[in-house]
């Protein structure tokens, strides 16, 4: 790590981000294709659930900047950040800024609802979710309608996310993309000096991540086997 950069995002946060992007994209495509591709669509949903479960675990047990308590701010602090942003004077943060931190929570919850409704969905032709048998046919069809509506909402959230990244990247000259690729951000982007001294690595982090990933995978497997 260079003197003027700090490693913020560990490899697991970055893998989560880019795998989620790829899986959601493939889920969209496979869902549009229909037919045999629906099996892959379902697998994408299981993967999304596993990723979200892992990220929640990592938000409590992961490296410093990955933890929720490092980037979730009070409503007052968040509103103050928004007010500063509207004036073009918002401070730079090494981790997520207050608005971005809550956006992470919204996206995690939305992805959970998106994949969760898919478990009960039914296309009324060939494919149904693994838990569709737990609800009646009529309810399954209604859940399918919500599954589709939620995806429209997810596309809007993704568009807002991309627009926010473009704003910070192009107008505020904050290298968010580079940070999510390399894990490093400029050391000058400091909002809390004490917290910024925390290094985003720790002994046994790989073992911890593998254990949590295994628990997440087992949780999804157990869920779809009900």
C-alpha positions as CSV (number, residue, x, y, z in Angstrom):
1,X,0.0,0.0,0.0
2,X,1.4,3.4,-1.0
3,X,1.9,6.2,1.4
4,X,-0.9,8.3,-0.1
5,X,-3.5,5.5,-0.4
6,X,-5.3,3.4,2.2
7,X,-6.7,0.0,1.6
8,X,-10.3,0.4,2.3
9,X,-12.3,-2.4,0.6
10,X,-11.1,-5.9,1.3
11,X,-11.1,-8.6,-1.4
12,X,-14.4,-10.0,-0.1
13,X,-16.3,-6.7,-0.3
14,X,-15.0,-6.3,-3.9
15,X,-15.9,-9.9,-4.9
16,X,-19.4,-9.5,-3.4
17,X,-19.9,-6.3,-5.4
18,X,-18.8,-7.5,-8.8
19,X,-20.3,-11.0,-8.5
20,X,-23.6,-9.5,-7.5
21,X,-23.4,-7.2,-10.6
22,X,-22.7,-10.2,-12.8
23,X,-25.4,-12.4,-11.3
24,X,-28.1,-9.8,-11.4
25,X,-27.3,-9.1,-15.0
26,X,-27.3,-12.8,-15.9
27,X,-30.6,-13.3,-14.0
28,X,-32.2,-10.5,-16.0
29,X,-31.0,-12.1,-19.3
30,X,-31.9,-15.7,-18.4
31,X,-35.3,-14.6,-17.2
32,X,-36.0,-12.9,-20.5
33,X,-35.0,-16.0,-22.4
34,X,-37.3,-18.3,-20.5
35,X,-37.5,-22.0,-21.3
36,X,-34.5,-24.0,-20.1
37,X,-32.7,-20.8,-19.1
38,X,-35.2,-20.5,-16.2
39,X,-33.2,-23.0,-14.2
40,X,-30.2,-20.7,-14.5
41,X,-32.5,-17.8,-13.5
42,X,-33.4,-19.7,-10.3
43,X,-29.7,-20.5,-9.6
44,X,-29.0,-16.8,-9.9
45,X,-31.6,-16.1,-7.3
46,X,-30.1,-18.6,-4.9
47,X,-26.7,-17.0,-5.5
48,X,-28.1,-13.5,-4.7
49,X,-29.5,-14.8,-1.5
50,X,-26.2,-16.4,-0.5
51,X,-24.3,-13.2,-1.4
52,X,-26.7,-11.0,0.7
53,X,-26.4,-13.3,3.7
54,X,-22.6,-13.3,3.5
55,X,-22.6,-9.5,3.2
56,X,-24.7,-9.2,6.3
57,X,-22.4,-11.5,8.2
58,X,-19.4,-9.5,6.8
59,X,-21.1,-6.3,7.9
60,X,-20.7,-7.4,11.5
61,X,-17.6,-9.6,11.4
62,X,-15.6,-8.4,8.5
63,X,-12.7,-6.0,8.1
64,X,-13.1,-2.5,9.5
65,X,-14.4,-0.6,6.5
66,X,-16.8,-3.4,5.6
67,X,-18.7,-3.2,8.9
68,X,-22.0,-1.5,9.1
69,X,-21.0,0.5,12.2
70,X,-18.3,2.1,10.2
71,X,-20.5,3.6,7.5
72,X,-24.1,3.8,8.9
73,X,-24.6,7.3,10.2
74,X,-27.4,8.9,12.2
75,X,-30.4,10.5,10.4
76,X,-29.1,13.9,11.5
77,X,-25.6,13.3,10.1
78,X,-27.1,11.9,6.9
79,X,-29.3,14.9,6.4
80,X,-26.4,17.2,7.1
81,X,-24.4,15.4,4.4
82,X,-27.3,15.8,1.9
83,X,-27.5,19.5,2.7
84,X,-23.8,19.9,2.1
85,X,-24.0,17.8,-1.1
86,X,-26.7,20.1,-2.5
87,X,-24.3,23.0,-2.0
88,X,-21.5,21.0,-3.6
89,X,-19.5,21.0,-0.4
90,X,-19.9,17.5,0.9
91,X,-16.9,16.0,2.6
92,X,-15.1,13.0,1.1
93,X,-15.1,9.7,3.0
94,X,-12.8,6.7,2.8
95,X,-15.7,4.3,3.3
96,X,-19.3,4.9,2.2
97,X,-20.5,8.4,2.7
98,X,-23.7,8.7,4.9
99,X,-26.1,8.6,2.0
100,X,-24.2,5.8,0.3
101,X,-24.1,3.8,3.5
102,X,-27.9,3.7,3.8
103,X,-28.1,3.0,0.0
104,X,-26.2,-0.2,0.7
105,X,-28.8,-1.2,3.2
106,X,-31.7,-0.4,0.8
107,X,-30.0,-2.5,-1.9
108,X,-29.4,-5.4,0.4
109,X,-33.0,-5.4,1.5
110,X,-34.3,-5.0,-2.1
111,X,-32.2,-7.9,-3.3
112,X,-33.5,-10.0,-0.5
113,X,-37.1,-9.2,-1.4
114,X,-36.3,-9.8,-5.1
115,X,-34.7,-13.2,-4.6
116,X,-37.1,-14.1,-1.8
117,X,-40.2,-13.6,-3.8
118,X,-38.7,-15.7,-6.6
119,X,-38.6,-18.7,-4.2
120,X,-42.4,-18.6,-4.3
121,X,-42.9,-17.5,-7.9
122,X,-44.7,-19.4,-10.6
123,X,-44.7,-18.6,-14.3
124,X,-47.9,-20.6,-14.8
125,X,-46.2,-22.7,-17.5
126,X,-43.2,-24.8,-16.7
127,X,-41.2,-23.1,-13.9
128,X,-41.9,-22.5,-10.3
129,X,-39.8,-21.5,-7.3
130,X,-38.7,-24.2,-4.8
131,X,-41.1,-22.9,-2.2
132,X,-44.1,-22.3,-4.4
133,X,-45.7,-25.5,-3.0
134,X,-45.8,-23.8,0.5
135,X,-48.3,-21.3,-0.7
136,X,-51.5,-21.6,-2.7
137,X,-51.6,-21.2,-6.5
138,X,-53.3,-17.9,-6.4
139,X,-50.9,-16.5,-3.9
140,X,-48.0,-17.8,-5.9
141,X,-49.2,-16.0,-9.0
142,X,-49.6,-12.7,-6.9
143,X,-46.1,-13.1,-5.5
144,X,-44.8,-13.6,-9.1
145,X,-46.4,-10.3,-10.0
146,X,-44.6,-8.6,-7.1
147,X,-41.4,-10.4,-8.2
148,X,-41.6,-8.7,-11.6
149,X,-42.5,-5.3,-10.1
150,X,-39.6,-5.5,-7.6
151,X,-37.2,-6.1,-10.5
152,X,-38.5,-2.9,-12.2
153,X,-37.7,-1.1,-9.0
154,X,-34.3,-2.7,-8.7
155,X,-33.4,-1.4,-12.2
156,X,-34.3,2.1,-11.0
157,X,-32.1,1.6,-7.9
158,X,-29.3,0.4,-10.1
159,X,-29.7,3.4,-12.4
160,X,-29.6,5.8,-9.4
161,X,-26.5,4.0,-8.1
162,X,-24.7,4.4,-11.4
163,X,-25.7,8.0,-11.6
164,X,-24.3,8.6,-8.1
165,X,-21.1,6.9,-8.9
166,X,-20.8,9.0,-12.1
167,X,-21.4,12.2,-10.0
168,X,-18.7,11.3,-7.5
169,X,-16.3,10.0,-10.1
170,X,-16.6,12.7,-12.7
171,X,-17.7,15.9,-10.8
172,X,-16.2,15.3,-7.4
173,X,-13.1,13.5,-8.7
174,X,-13.5,10.7,-6.2
175,X,-12.1,7.4,-7.6
176,X,-14.9,5.1,-6.5
177,X,-14.5,2.7,-9.4
178,X,-10.8,2.4,-8.8
179,X,-11.5,1.8,-5.1
180,X,-13.9,-1.0,-5.8
181,X,-11.3,-2.6,-8.2
182,X,-8.1,-2.2,-6.3
183,X,-9.5,-1.7,-2.8
184,X,-7.5,1.5,-2.3
185,X,-8.6,5.1,-2.0
186,X,-6.6,8.3,-1.5
187,X,-5.6,8.9,2.1
188,X,-6.7,12.5,1.8
189,X,-10.4,11.3,1.8
190,X,-10.6,11.3,5.5
191,X,-13.7,12.1,7.5
192,X,-12.7,10.5,10.8
193,X,-9.0,10.4,11.5
194,X,-9.2,7.9,14.3
195,X,-11.3,5.4,12.3
196,X,-9.2,5.9,9.2
197,X,-6.2,4.5,11.0
198,X,-7.9,1.1,11.1
199,X,-6.3,-1.2,8.4
200,X,-8.8,-3.3,6.4
201,X,-6.9,-6.5,7.0
202,X,-6.7,-8.8,9.9
203,X,-5.3,-12.2,10.9
204,X,-7.4,-15.1,10.0
205,X,-9.7,-13.0,7.7
206,X,-9.6,-15.6,4.9
207,X,-10.6,-18.4,7.2
208,X,-13.4,-16.3,8.7
209,X,-14.7,-15.4,5.2
210,X,-14.7,-19.0,4.1
211,X,-16.6,-20.1,7.2
212,X,-19.2,-17.3,6.8
213,X,-19.5,-18.1,3.1
214,X,-20.1,-21.8,3.9
215,X,-22.8,-20.8,6.5
216,X,-24.4,-18.6,3.9
217,X,-24.4,-21.3,1.3
218,X,-25.8,-23.9,3.8
219,X,-28.5,-21.4,4.8
220,X,-29.7,-21.0,1.2
221,X,-29.5,-24.8,0.6
222,X,-31.6,-25.4,3.7
223,X,-34.1,-22.8,2.7
224,X,-34.7,-24.0,-0.8
225,X,-35.0,-27.6,0.5
226,X,-38.0,-26.9,2.7
